[in-house]
Amino acid sequence: MLSERIRHLQQTCIERGKQGRPSHFGEDYHSCALTTFSSLPHWEKLARAMAYAIENQDVWAYEDDRIGGRIYYKCESPITANCPALNFVSEAYAAFAEEYPEHRELLDHSLIAGGGKGHVAWRFDRMLAIGVEGIRTHVEELLSKPHDETADELYRGALILLDALLAFNDKHADAYEALGNHELAERMRRVPRYGCESFADAVQAFYMQHIVVMRENPFGGNSPGRLDYYLWPYLERDLAAGRCTLSEARELIDELFLRFEERLYGMDGWGETVMVGGTN
């Protein structure tokens, strides 16, 4: 049975989803890539433009939130057709088509060489376990001995975008502090910067990285994937230690799923596919 708070939240999520909020993410990404960062190497232009767009997203925070973060897509597409040079996959597709012209038909129908830059199940569990700082340390180690120039560019770009994720997250922590939601503000100053200590930490860390991923490419891919697989260990420990009850955990997951719905309301094809159960 839904709690009274979740029933109220369900209605407010529907109302907010119907209203939507105008997003300037795509405009920021394209405009600064074509102006501020236009003289940079292609990889760095893409990374810094994306980082700028992430950091400058609007923050939508409310006093009764127990999960921080929202994104909207109203009147915007993350990639516009008239800027092919800023499409992450255009160069890769062109190179593949040139090398394997006999497979052009399969490529055109996304049957080989991947689909869009999404359509993957991310390793969300890594950030839950070691945090952004842990991933940064790993990337810095790789950067100290890259295999080639392409690897070097990839690692440098990854560091730029990890910092952008933290900057966007910290804007939320400040907003919740200002609203008097000190518990959530404190949590967001810990995660996803560092590894999670509780189930509530894990839900929050997952959701922040997820909405940044979905901001880049919301179209059908980049799903939460095996949500039960990477959240369960934190809930199991909390239950065993008496730090959380199943009803408290359910309310948090209810809010998470309603936040998915708020983002998706009225949109066609922007799925949130969750795998529950199954085998390794």
XYZ file of N, CA and C in Angstrom:
840
model
N 0.847 -1.194 0.000
C 0.000 0.000 0.000
C 0.885 1.248 0.000
N 0.506 2.229 -0.802
C 1.279 3.453 -0.886
C 1.071 4.298 0.364
N 2.146 4.932 0.824
C 2.032 5.830 1.969
C 1.327 7.113 1.533
N 0.866 7.871 2.498
C 0.178 9.130 2.193
C 1.120 10.087 1.467
N 2.380 10.097 1.903
C 3.356 10.975 1.254
C 3.547 10.596 -0.206
N 3.637 9.305 -0.507
C 3.852 8.860 -1.879
C 2.610 9.141 -2.742
N 1.426 9.002 -2.158
C 0.208 9.339 -2.907
C 0.223 10.815 -3.313
N 0.613 11.651 -2.384
C 0.699 13.085 -2.687
C 1.785 13.332 -3.732
N 2.936 12.672 -3.564
C 4.039 12.854 -4.492
C 3.674 12.374 -5.897
N 2.883 11.312 -5.958
C 2.443 10.793 -7.253
C 1.683 11.862 -8.029
N 0.806 12.565 -7.357
C 0.026 13.599 -8.025
C 0.895 14.783 -8.433
N 1.808 15.190 -7.545
C 2.664 16.329 -7.881
C 3.621 15.992 -9.017
N 4.091 14.735 -9.082
C 4.975 14.332 -10.183
C 4.238 14.385 -11.510
N 2.971 13.966 -11.511
C 2.169 14.029 -12.725
C 2.005 15.484 -13.171
N 1.698 16.352 -12.223
C 1.497 17.763 -12.548
C 2.785 18.397 -13.064
N 3.909 18.108 -12.401
C 5.178 18.663 -12.858
C 5.570 18.093 -14.210
N 5.289 16.794 -14.404
C 5.609 16.178 -15.682
C 4.802 16.771 -16.814
N 3.533 17.047 -16.581
C 2.689 17.662 -17.611
C 3.182 19.061 -17.968
N 3.583 19.794 -16.945
C 4.064 21.152 -17.181
C 5.394 21.134 -17.931
N 6.263 20.217 -17.519
C 7.598 20.187 -18.090
C 8.346 21.464 -17.744
N 9.597 21.511 -18.079
C 10.392 22.719 -17.894
C 11.248 22.884 -19.136
N 11.287 24.078 -19.705
C 12.145 24.287 -20.889
C 13.598 23.968 -20.538
N 14.272 23.256 -21.411
C 15.670 22.884 -21.189
C 16.563 23.591 -22.198
N 17.688 24.075 -21.720
C 18.651 24.746 -22.605
C 19.932 23.930 -22.735
N 19.875 22.646 -22.357
C 21.068 21.797 -22.393
C 21.650 21.714 -23.809
N 20.824 21.335 -24.787
C 21.302 21.188 -26.157
C 21.818 22.490 -26.726
N 21.131 23.577 -26.418
C 21.576 24.890 -26.895
C 22.934 25.241 -26.311
N 23.108 24.990 -25.009
C 24.403 25.259 -24.367
C 25.507 24.423 -24.994
N 25.208 23.142 -25.186
C 26.205 22.217 -25.726
C 26.676 22.665 -27.103
N 25.724 22.955 -27.980
C 26.085 23.320 -29.348
C 26.697 24.717 -29.444
N 26.101 25.687 -28.743
C 26.576 27.057 -28.891
C 27.991 27.235 -28.377
N 28.312 26.657 -27.202
C 29.666 26.868 -26.693
C 30.690 26.024 -27.447
N 30.256 24.886 -28.030
C 31.175 24.106 -28.865
C 31.543 24.877 -30.130
N 30.592 25.647 -30.638
C 30.813 26.389 -31.882
C 31.396 27.779 -31.648
N 31.507 28.182 -30.374
C 32.055 29.513 -30.075
C 33.211 29.409 -29.078
N 32.875 29.271 -27.798
C 33.885 29.295 -26.734
C 34.991 28.269 -26.939
N 34.613 27.042 -27.335
C 35.592 25.955 -27.441
C 35.904 25.577 -28.891
N 35.556 26.432 -29.835
C 35.667 26.068 -31.256
C 37.102 25.820 -31.713
N 38.071 26.430 -31.051
C 39.464 26.290 -31.491
C 40.163 25.079 -30.883
N 39.510 24.380 -29.984
C 40.125 23.231 -29.325
C 40.127 22.003 -30.232
N 40.986 21.026 -29.942
C 40.913 19.749 -30.670
C 39.523 19.147 -30.527
N 39.115 18.342 -31.508
C 37.739 17.849 -31.553
C 37.322 17.151 -30.264
N 38.159 16.257 -29.728
C 37.800 15.519 -28.524
C 37.577 16.456 -27.349
N 38.447 17.464 -27.222
C 38.348 18.376 -26.086
C 37.164 19.323 -26.247
N 36.895 19.712 -27.480
C 35.729 20.555 -27.741
C 34.448 19.852 -27.308
N 34.321 18.573 -27.673
C 33.142 17.808 -27.282
C 33.046 17.664 -25.766
N 34.162 17.319 -25.131
C 34.158 17.087 -23.687
C 33.843 18.362 -22.920
N 34.485 19.456 -23.276
C 34.270 20.704 -22.531
C 32.894 21.307 -22.796
N 32.394 21.153 -24.023
C 31.051 21.639 -24.319
C 30.007 20.835 -23.552
N 30.181 19.518 -23.509
C 29.260 18.674 -22.755
C 29.348 18.994 -21.262
N 30.561 19.198 -20.753
C 30.737 19.534 -19.341
C 30.056 20.860 -19.013
N 30.205 21.843 -19.882
C 29.563 23.135 -19.668
C 28.044 22.975 -19.611
N 27.493 22.189 -20.545
C 26.040 21.987 -20.591
C 25.542 21.255 -19.343
N 26.318 20.272 -18.868
C 25.938 19.544 -17.654
C 25.943 20.472 -16.443
N 27.032 21.215 -16.274
C 27.179 22.074 -15.095
C 26.130 23.170 -15.046
N 25.648 23.602 -16.219
C 24.724 24.731 -16.278
C 23.264 24.329 -16.424
N 22.957 23.032 -16.230
C 21.557 22.640 -16.175
C 20.881 23.305 -14.978
N 19.590 23.540 -15.138
C 18.827 24.113 -14.034
C 18.670 23.085 -12.913
N 18.595 23.582 -11.693
C 18.360 22.743 -10.519
C 16.913 22.907 -10.089
N 16.178 21.787 -10.034
C 14.797 21.783 -9.564
C 14.753 21.001 -8.249
N 14.615 21.723 -7.159
C 14.664 21.110 -5.829
C 13.459 21.548 -5.016
N 12.949 20.623 -4.181
C 11.783 20.912 -3.347
C 12.054 20.446 -1.919
N 11.414 21.105 -0.977
C 11.691 20.857 0.437
C 11.451 19.414 0.849
N 10.431 18.768 0.259
C 10.074 17.416 0.695
C 10.779 16.311 -0.089
N 11.716 16.657 -0.961
C 12.464 15.645 -1.703
C 13.298 14.792 -0.754
N 13.324 13.493 -1.002
C 14.274 12.615 -0.325
C 15.304 12.072 -1.299
N 15.087 12.336 -2.599
C 16.050 12.040 -3.658
C 16.286 13.339 -4.407
N 17.538 13.689 -4.602
C 17.859 14.967 -5.235
C 18.139 14.825 -6.718
N 17.550 15.749 -7.496
C 17.859 15.808 -8.916
C 16.650 15.626 -9.817
N 16.553 16.458 -10.855
C 15.530 16.328 -11.889
C 16.102 16.847 -13.199
N 15.631 16.273 -14.300
C 15.948 16.810 -15.612
C 14.679 16.801 -16.450
N 14.608 17.741 -17.382
C 13.475 17.839 -18.295
C 13.997 18.044 -19.720
N 13.112 17.811 -20.690
C 13.538 17.858 -22.095
C 12.671 18.748 -22.963
N 11.782 19.516 -22.394
C 10.775 20.235 -23.161
C 11.394 21.069 -24.289
N 10.842 20.906 -25.489
C 11.206 21.727 -26.647
C 12.690 21.632 -26.995
N 13.246 20.442 -26.902
C 14.667 20.340 -27.190
C 15.077 18.915 -27.504
N 16.093 18.789 -28.368
C 16.731 17.503 -28.604
C 18.203 17.648 -28.240
N 18.794 16.661 -27.552
C 20.205 16.771 -27.161
C 21.167 16.875 -28.339
N 20.828 16.307 -29.486
C 21.668 16.407 -30.671
C 20.826 16.959 -31.818
N 21.256 18.053 -32.426
C 20.506 18.620 -33.541
C 21.143 18.209 -34.857
N 20.291 17.945 -35.825
C 20.736 17.358 -37.087
C 21.662 18.280 -37.868
N 21.554 19.603 -37.654
C 22.370 20.516 -38.457
C 23.770 20.727 -37.889
N 24.144 19.949 -36.886
C 25.503 20.033 -36.341
C 26.139 18.641 -36.327
N 26.300 18.006 -37.488
C 26.833 16.642 -37.491
C 28.211 16.521 -36.878
N 28.991 17.591 -36.900
C 30.339 17.524 -36.337
C 30.320 17.338 -34.826
N 29.174 17.636 -34.198
C 29.077 17.503 -32.753
C 28.351 16.233 -32.346
N 28.038 15.387 -33.308
C 27.395 14.107 -33.011
C 28.486 13.097 -32.689
N 28.412 12.483 -31.518
C 29.474 11.590 -31.057
C 29.693 10.394 -31.983
N 28.665 9.980 -32.705
C 28.798 8.737 -33.466
C 29.080 8.955 -34.938
N 28.955 10.180 -35.444
C 29.067 10.399 -36.891
C 30.423 9.981 -37.437
N 31.508 10.359 -36.736
C 32.845 10.016 -37.228
C 33.085 8.511 -37.156
N 32.628 7.888 -36.078
C 32.818 6.448 -35.936
C 32.059 5.692 -37.030
N 30.839 6.108 -37.318
C 30.063 5.463 -38.373
C 30.741 5.637 -39.727
N 31.226 6.854 -39.982
C 31.868 7.121 -41.269
C 33.121 6.258 -41.451
N 33.896 6.137 -40.374
C 35.118 5.329 -40.449
C 34.790 3.860 -40.679
N 33.756 3.365 -39.987
C 33.355 1.967 -40.159
C 32.860 1.711 -41.575
N 32.050 2.637 -42.096
C 31.500 2.474 -43.448
C 32.605 2.479 -44.499
N 33.637 3.268 -44.253
C 34.749 3.328 -45.200
C 35.571 2.049 -45.166
N 35.761 1.503 -43.984
C 36.564 0.294 -43.842
C 35.815 -0.952 -44.299
N 34.489 -0.974 -44.085
C 33.686 -2.144 -44.444
C 32.496 -1.744 -45.320
N 32.766 -1.305 -46.546
C 31.680 -0.835 -47.420
C 30.646 -1.920 -47.716
N 31.047 -3.186 -47.656
C 30.112 -4.271 -47.943
C 29.048 -4.418 -46.861
N 29.255 -3.776 -45.710
C 28.302 -3.889 -44.611
C 27.502 -2.603 -44.410
N 27.486 -1.732 -45.415
C 26.822 -0.438 -45.268
C 25.329 -0.581 -44.939
N 24.665 -1.535 -45.571
C 23.234 -1.707 -45.327
C 22.962 -2.071 -43.866
N 23.786 -2.979 -43.326
C 23.617 -3.355 -41.925
C 23.890 -2.166 -41.004
N 24.894 -1.378 -41.364
C 25.237 -0.211 -40.569
C 24.102 0.808 -40.568
N 23.518 1.036 -41.739
C 22.436 2.012 -41.864
C 21.233 1.651 -40.999
N 21.036 0.364 -40.750
C 19.898 -0.079 -39.954
C 20.291 -0.409 -38.505
N 21.506 0.054 -38.111
C 21.992 -0.124 -36.736
C 22.037 -1.581 -36.303
N 22.288 -2.483 -37.258
C 22.378 -3.901 -36.936
C 23.801 -4.313 -36.575
N 24.757 -3.478 -36.885
C 26.143 -3.696 -36.477
C 26.729 -2.351 -36.066
N 27.859 -2.413 -35.389
C 28.610 -1.218 -34.972
C 27.849 -0.367 -33.964
N 26.874 -0.969 -33.309
C 26.166 -0.248 -32.255
C 25.029 0.591 -32.798
N 24.225 1.120 -31.883
C 23.142 2.010 -32.271
C 23.578 3.433 -32.039
N 22.733 4.201 -31.353
C 23.143 5.542 -30.986
C 24.188 5.451 -29.892
N 24.530 6.602 -29.336
C 25.572 6.586 -28.312
C 25.046 6.122 -26.961
N 23.841 5.623 -26.946
C 23.278 5.024 -25.750
C 23.063 3.544 -25.980
N 21.857 3.056 -25.597
C 21.504 1.659 -25.805
C 22.491 0.707 -25.146
N 22.844 1.058 -23.916
C 23.741 0.206 -23.143
C 23.223 0.133 -21.716
N 23.634 -0.882 -20.993
C 23.351 -0.967 -19.561
C 24.638 -0.597 -18.829
N 24.642 0.546 -18.206
C 25.847 1.083 -17.599
C 26.230 0.315 -16.331
N 27.510 0.384 -16.000
C 28.001 -0.188 -14.754
C 27.783 0.819 -13.624
N 26.520 1.075 -13.332
C 26.203 2.044 -12.285
C 26.784 1.619 -10.936
N 26.981 0.313 -10.754
C 27.451 -0.179 -9.462
C 28.860 0.284 -9.117
N 29.657 0.593 -10.117
C 31.038 1.019 -9.839
C 31.056 2.327 -9.073
N 30.247 3.275 -9.504
C 30.230 4.566 -8.815
C 29.633 4.433 -7.429
N 28.681 3.515 -7.250
C 28.123 3.286 -5.920
C 29.198 2.765 -4.978
N 30.063 1.911 -5.505
C 31.069 1.261 -4.661
C 32.252 2.171 -4.326
N 32.751 2.902 -5.333
C 33.993 3.663 -5.119
C 33.825 5.162 -5.320
N 32.677 5.596 -5.777
C 32.427 7.016 -5.952
C 33.161 7.613 -7.134
N 32.834 8.862 -7.428
C 33.498 9.575 -8.520
C 34.993 9.688 -8.254
N 35.361 9.926 -7.004
C 36.789 10.070 -6.698
C 37.543 8.767 -6.960
N 36.900 7.641 -6.673
C 37.544 6.363 -6.965
C 37.712 6.140 -8.446
N 36.707 6.505 -9.216
C 36.806 6.368 -10.670
C 37.847 7.335 -11.217
N 37.890 8.547 -10.673
C 38.911 9.514 -11.115
C 40.312 8.950 -10.893
N 40.527 8.352 -9.742
C 41.842 7.770 -9.444
C 42.184 6.698 -10.469
N 41.217 5.857 -10.806
C 41.440 4.801 -11.795
C 41.763 5.401 -13.160
N 41.031 6.418 -13.566
C 41.267 7.042 -14.868
C 42.637 7.718 -14.894
N 43.004 8.353 -13.805
C 44.324 8.991 -13.742
C 45.442 7.970 -13.864
N 45.253 6.802 -13.288
C 46.238 5.729 -13.436
C 46.348 5.299 -14.897
N 45.212 5.164 -15.568
C 45.223 4.808 -16.989
C 45.876 5.907 -17.824
N 45.607 7.152 -17.442
C 46.167 8.282 -18.179
C 47.683 8.348 -18.058
N 48.231 7.785 -17.001
C 49.686 7.821 -16.812
C 50.417 6.924 -17.808
N 49.691 5.992 -18.419
C 50.321 5.096 -19.398
C 49.302 4.697 -20.484
N 48.801 5.671 -21.239
C 47.805 5.364 -22.270
C 48.420 4.537 -23.398
N 47.603 3.690 -24.015
C 48.087 2.838 -25.103
C 48.408 3.646 -26.348
N 47.639 4.703 -26.584
C 47.834 5.515 -27.784
C 47.187 6.870 -27.590
N 47.223 7.697 -28.617
C 46.680 9.052 -28.527
C 45.173 9.048 -28.271
N 44.471 8.114 -28.903
C 43.020 8.037 -28.711
C 42.675 7.726 -27.261
N 43.419 6.798 -26.650
C 43.187 6.470 -25.240
C 43.466 7.680 -24.351
N 44.539 8.404 -24.660
C 44.887 9.600 -23.898
C 43.743 10.615 -23.935
N 43.166 10.817 -25.111
C 42.051 11.759 -25.261
C 40.822 11.283 -24.492
N 40.548 9.983 -24.567
C 39.402 9.417 -23.859
C 39.509 9.659 -22.362
N 40.687 9.387 -21.780
C 40.865 9.528 -20.340
C 40.780 10.992 -19.912
N 41.360 11.891 -20.706
C 41.286 13.316 -20.372
C 39.841 13.816 -20.441
N 39.137 13.362 -21.444
C 37.730 13.737 -21.554
C 36.904 13.202 -20.411
N 37.211 11.986 -19.971
C 36.480 11.384 -18.856
C 36.657 12.204 -17.580
N 37.870 12.689 -17.326
C 38.113 13.487 -16.128
C 37.331 14.802 -16.175
N 37.277 15.415 -17.342
C 36.518 16.664 -17.500
C 35.046 16.439 -17.165
N 34.491 15.327 -17.647
C 33.071 15.071 -17.455
C 32.754 14.581 -16.044
N 33.665 13.869 -15.423
C 33.455 13.482 -14.026
C 33.401 14.719 -13.131
N 34.253 15.680 -13.405
C 34.231 16.925 -12.633
C 32.926 17.672 -12.858
N 32.397 17.616 -14.085
C 31.125 18.287 -14.384
C 29.984 17.642 -13.623
N 30.001 16.323 -13.526
C 28.965 15.622 -12.764
C 28.976 16.093 -11.312
N 30.158 16.190 -10.729
C 30.257 16.629 -9.335
C 29.799 18.074 -9.172
N 30.126 18.929 -10.132
C 29.710 20.326 -10.044
C 28.189 20.444 -10.090
N 27.548 19.669 -10.967
C 26.091 19.670 -11.060
C 25.479 19.128 -9.772
N 26.051 18.074 -9.240
C 25.582 17.495 -7.982
C 25.701 18.504 -6.839
N 26.835 19.214 -6.771
C 27.065 20.148 -5.670
C 26.103 21.327 -5.719
N 25.653 21.708 -6.935
C 24.633 22.752 -7.040
C 23.347 22.304 -6.345
N 23.034 21.017 -6.445
C 21.854 20.483 -5.766
C 22.037 20.508 -4.248
N 23.218 20.122 -3.791
C 23.471 20.133 -2.346
C 23.278 21.537 -1.782
N 23.774 22.540 -2.491
C 23.603 23.931 -2.057
C 22.128 24.324 -2.037
N 21.385 23.884 -3.069
C 19.965 24.231 -3.167
C 19.173 23.617 -2.021
N 19.454 22.359 -1.695
C 18.728 21.709 -0.600
C 19.114 22.296 0.748
N 20.353 22.700 0.886
C 20.775 23.365 2.124
C 19.984 24.658 2.312
N 19.834 25.406 1.216
C 19.102 26.668 1.285
C 17.632 26.451 1.614
N 17.073 25.304 1.204
C 15.676 24.987 1.484
C 15.465 24.451 2.895
N 16.569 24.165 3.578
C 16.463 23.599 4.913
C 16.394 22.088 4.937
N 16.580 21.463 3.782
C 16.590 19.997 3.700
C 18.025 19.530 3.955
N 18.439 19.624 5.213
C 19.843 19.411 5.558
C 20.268 17.953 5.382
N 19.361 17.027 5.637
C 19.708 15.611 5.510
C 20.079 15.257 4.076
N 19.257 15.717 3.118
C 19.556 15.425 1.721
C 20.794 16.186 1.251
N 20.944 17.416 1.693
C 22.128 18.199 1.328
C 23.401 17.502 1.800
N 23.377 17.012 3.032
C 24.548 16.313 3.575
C 24.844 15.045 2.780
N 23.785 14.304 2.437
C 23.976 13.081 1.657
C 24.603 13.401 0.300
N 24.130 14.481 -0.340
C 24.631 14.805 -1.674
C 26.037 15.381 -1.642
N 26.496 15.789 -0.481
C 27.907 16.199 -0.386
C 28.813 14.969 -0.254
N 28.239 13.831 0.157
C 29.015 12.580 0.259
C 28.978 11.788 -1.043
N 27.771 11.640 -1.606
C 27.612 10.800 -2.790
C 26.987 11.613 -3.916
N 27.443 11.334 -5.142
C 28.301 10.222 -5.564
C 29.797 10.504 -5.512
N 30.216 11.567 -4.798
C 31.654 11.859 -4.746
C 32.436 10.677 -4.167
N 31.905 10.083 -3.095
C 32.563 8.947 -2.444
C 31.649 7.719 -2.489
N 32.183 6.581 -2.129
C 31.418 5.352 -2.131
C 30.258 5.400 -1.144
N 29.226 4.611 -1.400
C 27.998 4.646 -0.602
C 28.136 3.817 0.678
N 27.513 4.311 1.734
C 27.522 3.606 3.014
C 26.159 3.027 3.363
N 25.097 3.479 2.700
C 23.752 3.050 3.039
C 22.909 2.882 1.790
N 21.715 2.306 1.965
C 20.786 2.142 0.855
C 20.349 3.507 0.314
N 20.062 4.447 1.189
C 19.671 5.787 0.749
C 20.801 6.443 -0.046
N 22.051 6.246 0.402
C 23.201 6.743 -0.358
C 23.217 6.143 -1.758
N 22.986 4.838 -1.841
C 23.080 4.137 -3.119
C 22.005 4.605 -4.095
N 20.786 4.798 -3.599
C 19.708 5.291 -4.462
C 20.053 6.688 -4.978
N 20.559 7.542 -4.094
C 20.905 8.896 -4.490
C 22.064 8.923 -5.491
N 23.107 8.165 -5.206
C 24.263 8.134 -6.108
C 23.870 7.598 -7.474
N 23.073 6.527 -7.477
C 22.590 5.999 -8.757
C 21.824 7.061 -9.521
N 20.880 7.724 -8.852
C 19.989 8.624 -9.574
C 20.735 9.820 -10.150
N 21.693 10.368 -9.428
C 22.423 11.514 -9.945
C 23.229 11.148 -11.183
N 23.943 10.034 -11.135
C 24.705 9.668 -12.333
C 23.760 9.304 -13.472
N 22.605 8.704 -13.133
C 21.653 8.286 -14.158
C 21.070 9.481 -14.904
N 20.682 10.546 -14.194
C 20.073 11.664 -14.907
C 21.100 12.420 -15.737
N 22.368 12.389 -15.338
C 23.393 13.015 -16.179
C 23.600 12.181 -17.447
N 23.621 10.868 -17.313
C 23.700 9.985 -18.481
C 22.495 10.205 -19.391
N 21.295 10.240 -18.801
C 20.087 10.391 -19.597
C 19.973 11.775 -20.209
N 20.596 12.757 -19.598
C 20.596 14.099 -20.181
C 21.339 14.085 -21.518
N 22.414 13.307 -21.578
C 23.189 13.224 -22.815
C 22.388 12.544 -23.913
N 21.733 11.435 -23.565
C 21.001 10.690 -24.589
C 19.819 9.955 -23.982
N 18.614 10.544 -24.071
C 17.451 9.922 -23.442
C 16.715 8.923 -24.325
N 17.126 8.760 -25.566
C 16.283 8.076 -26.540
C 16.420 6.557 -26.505
N 15.707 5.935 -25.571
C 15.569 4.485 -25.603
C 16.692 3.691 -24.969
N 17.881 4.253 -24.903
C 19.001 3.513 -24.323
C 19.353 4.027 -22.941
N 20.478 3.590 -22.436
C 20.973 4.074 -21.146
C 20.015 3.800 -19.998
N 19.423 2.629 -19.988
C 18.427 2.301 -18.970
C 19.075 2.059 -17.609
N 18.266 2.070 -16.529
C 18.813 1.714 -15.212
C 19.347 0.292 -15.165
N 18.848 -0.579 -16.048
C 19.378 -1.935 -16.120
C 19.068 -2.762 -14.879
N 20.082 -3.387 -14.306
C 19.892 -4.326 -13.189
C 19.831 -3.595 -11.857
N 18.765 -2.838 -11.691
C 18.598 -2.016 -10.503
C 18.667 -2.847 -9.224
N 18.030 -4.020 -9.242
C 18.031 -4.875 -8.054
C 19.433 -5.384 -7.727
N 20.222 -5.648 -8.745
C 21.560 -6.237 -8.576
C 22.492 -5.286 -7.825
N 22.480 -3.989 -8.207
C 23.459 -3.107 -7.572
C 22.909 -2.322 -6.381
N 21.596 -2.314 -6.169
C 21.071 -1.667 -4.959
C 20.913 -2.642 -3.787
N 20.677 -3.919 -4.089
C 20.386 -4.881 -3.028
C 21.471 -4.997 -1.950
N 22.756 -5.057 -2.276
C 23.756 -5.222 -1.212
C 23.663 -4.133 -0.140
N 23.335 -2.914 -0.533
C 23.242 -1.812 0.428
C 21.995 -1.962 1.294
N 20.894 -2.376 0.689
C 19.680 -2.606 1.467
C 19.856 -3.794 2.405
N 20.492 -4.841 1.922
C 20.719 -6.035 2.745
C 21.499 -5.678 4.000
N 22.540 -4.876 3.844
C 23.346 -4.480 5.007
C 22.539 -3.594 5.963
N 21.757 -2.670 5.414
C 20.954 -1.788 6.266
C 19.910 -2.563 7.050
N 19.277 -3.528 6.387
C 18.261 -4.341 7.069
C 18.891 -5.154 8.196
N 20.038 -5.733 7.923
C 20.711 -6.555 8.930
C 21.156 -5.725 10.130
N 21.526 -4.467 9.870
C 22.008 -3.606 10.952
C 20.885 -2.810 11.605
N 19.663 -2.959 11.104
C 18.539 -2.231 11.674
C 18.520 -0.757 11.329
N 19.236 -0.374 10.266
C 19.275 1.040 9.864
C 18.119 1.435 8.961
N 17.382 0.422 8.470
C 16.324 0.689 7.509
C 15.304 -0.440 7.576
N 14.035 -0.113 7.338
C 12.995 -1.142 7.247
C 12.584 -1.304 5.790
N 11.908 -2.404 5.488
C 11.449 -2.619 4.117
C 10.456 -1.543 3.689
N 9.613 -1.103 4.603
C 8.642 -0.062 4.246
C 9.343 1.257 3.939
N 10.402 1.573 4.682
C 11.176 2.786 4.390
C 11.886 2.669 3.050
N 12.419 1.482 2.781
C 13.095 1.255 1.501
C 12.106 1.355 0.347
N 10.917 0.792 0.542
C 9.906 0.847 -0.521
C 9.533 2.288 -0.838
N 9.393 3.118 0.186
C 9.018 4.508 -0.064
C 10.088 5.225 -0.877
N 11.347 4.895 -0.621
C 12.431 5.505 -1.384
C 12.392 5.044 -2.840
N 12.142 3.751 -3.052
C 12.048 3.231 -4.417
C 10.795 3.774 -5.117
N 9.695 3.911 -4.372
C 8.500 4.538 -4.938
C 8.828 5.934 -5.467
N 9.563 6.696 -4.669
C 9.929 8.057 -5.088
C 10.846 8.025 -6.305
N 11.758 7.068 -6.339
C 12.655 6.926 -7.489
C 11.857 6.646 -8.765
N 10.916 5.705 -8.686
C 10.127 5.359 -9.866
C 9.220 6.516 -10.286
N 8.695 7.261 -9.315
C 7.892 8.431 -9.652
C 8.745 9.507 -10.318
N 9.994 9.609 -9.910
C 10.899 10.568 -10.549
C 11.163 10.172 -12.007
N 11.277 8.857 -12.254
C 11.356 8.385 -13.640
C 10.131 8.852 -14.422
N 8.953 8.645 -13.814
C 7.699 8.980 -14.481
C 7.598 10.479 -14.750
N 8.065 11.269 -13.801
C 8.027 12.720 -13.974
C 8.845 13.134 -15.189
N 10.004 12.522 -15.350
C 10.856 12.833 -16.507
C 10.219 12.396 -17.814
N 9.489 11.278 -17.772
C 8.983 10.658 -18.995
C 7.587 11.113 -19.370
N 6.911 11.832 -18.492
C 5.489 12.072 -18.691
C 5.202 12.716 -20.060
N 4.325 12.061 -20.831
C 3.921 12.594 -22.121
C 4.938 12.413 -23.226
N 6.082 11.775 -22.934
C 7.114 11.579 -23.945
C 6.959 10.207 -24.587
N 7.353 10.108 -25.828
C 7.176 8.867 -26.571
C 8.535 8.218 -26.819
N 8.719 7.023 -26.299
C 9.922 6.266 -26.626
C 11.105 6.510 -25.727
N 10.954 7.321 -24.689
C 12.082 7.577 -23.795
C 11.938 6.660 -22.598
N 12.358 5.443 -22.751
C 12.051 4.395 -21.774
C 12.973 4.391 -20.576
N 12.488 3.763 -19.526
C 13.279 3.475 -18.315
C 13.101 1.984 -18.056
N 13.937 1.174 -18.666
C 13.803 -0.275 -18.573
C 14.605 -0.812 -17.409
N 13.920 -1.505 -16.499
C 14.563 -2.054 -15.304
C 14.483 -3.563 -15.314
N 15.601 -4.230 -15.135
C 15.660 -5.690 -15.037
C 15.525 -6.066 -13.568
N 14.530 -6.855 -13.248
C 14.327 -7.313 -11.871
C 14.361 -8.833 -11.856
N 15.305 -9.407 -11.130
C 15.430 -10.866 -11.081
C 16.280 -11.390 -12.231
N 16.209 -12.692 -12.455
C 17.018 -13.305 -13.509
C 18.253 -13.973 -12.932
N 19.172 -14.317 -13.793
C 20.389 -15.006 -13.372
C 21.613 -14.307 -13.905
N 22.765 -14.569 -13.307
C 24.025 -14.032 -13.813
C 24.473 -14.810 -15.043
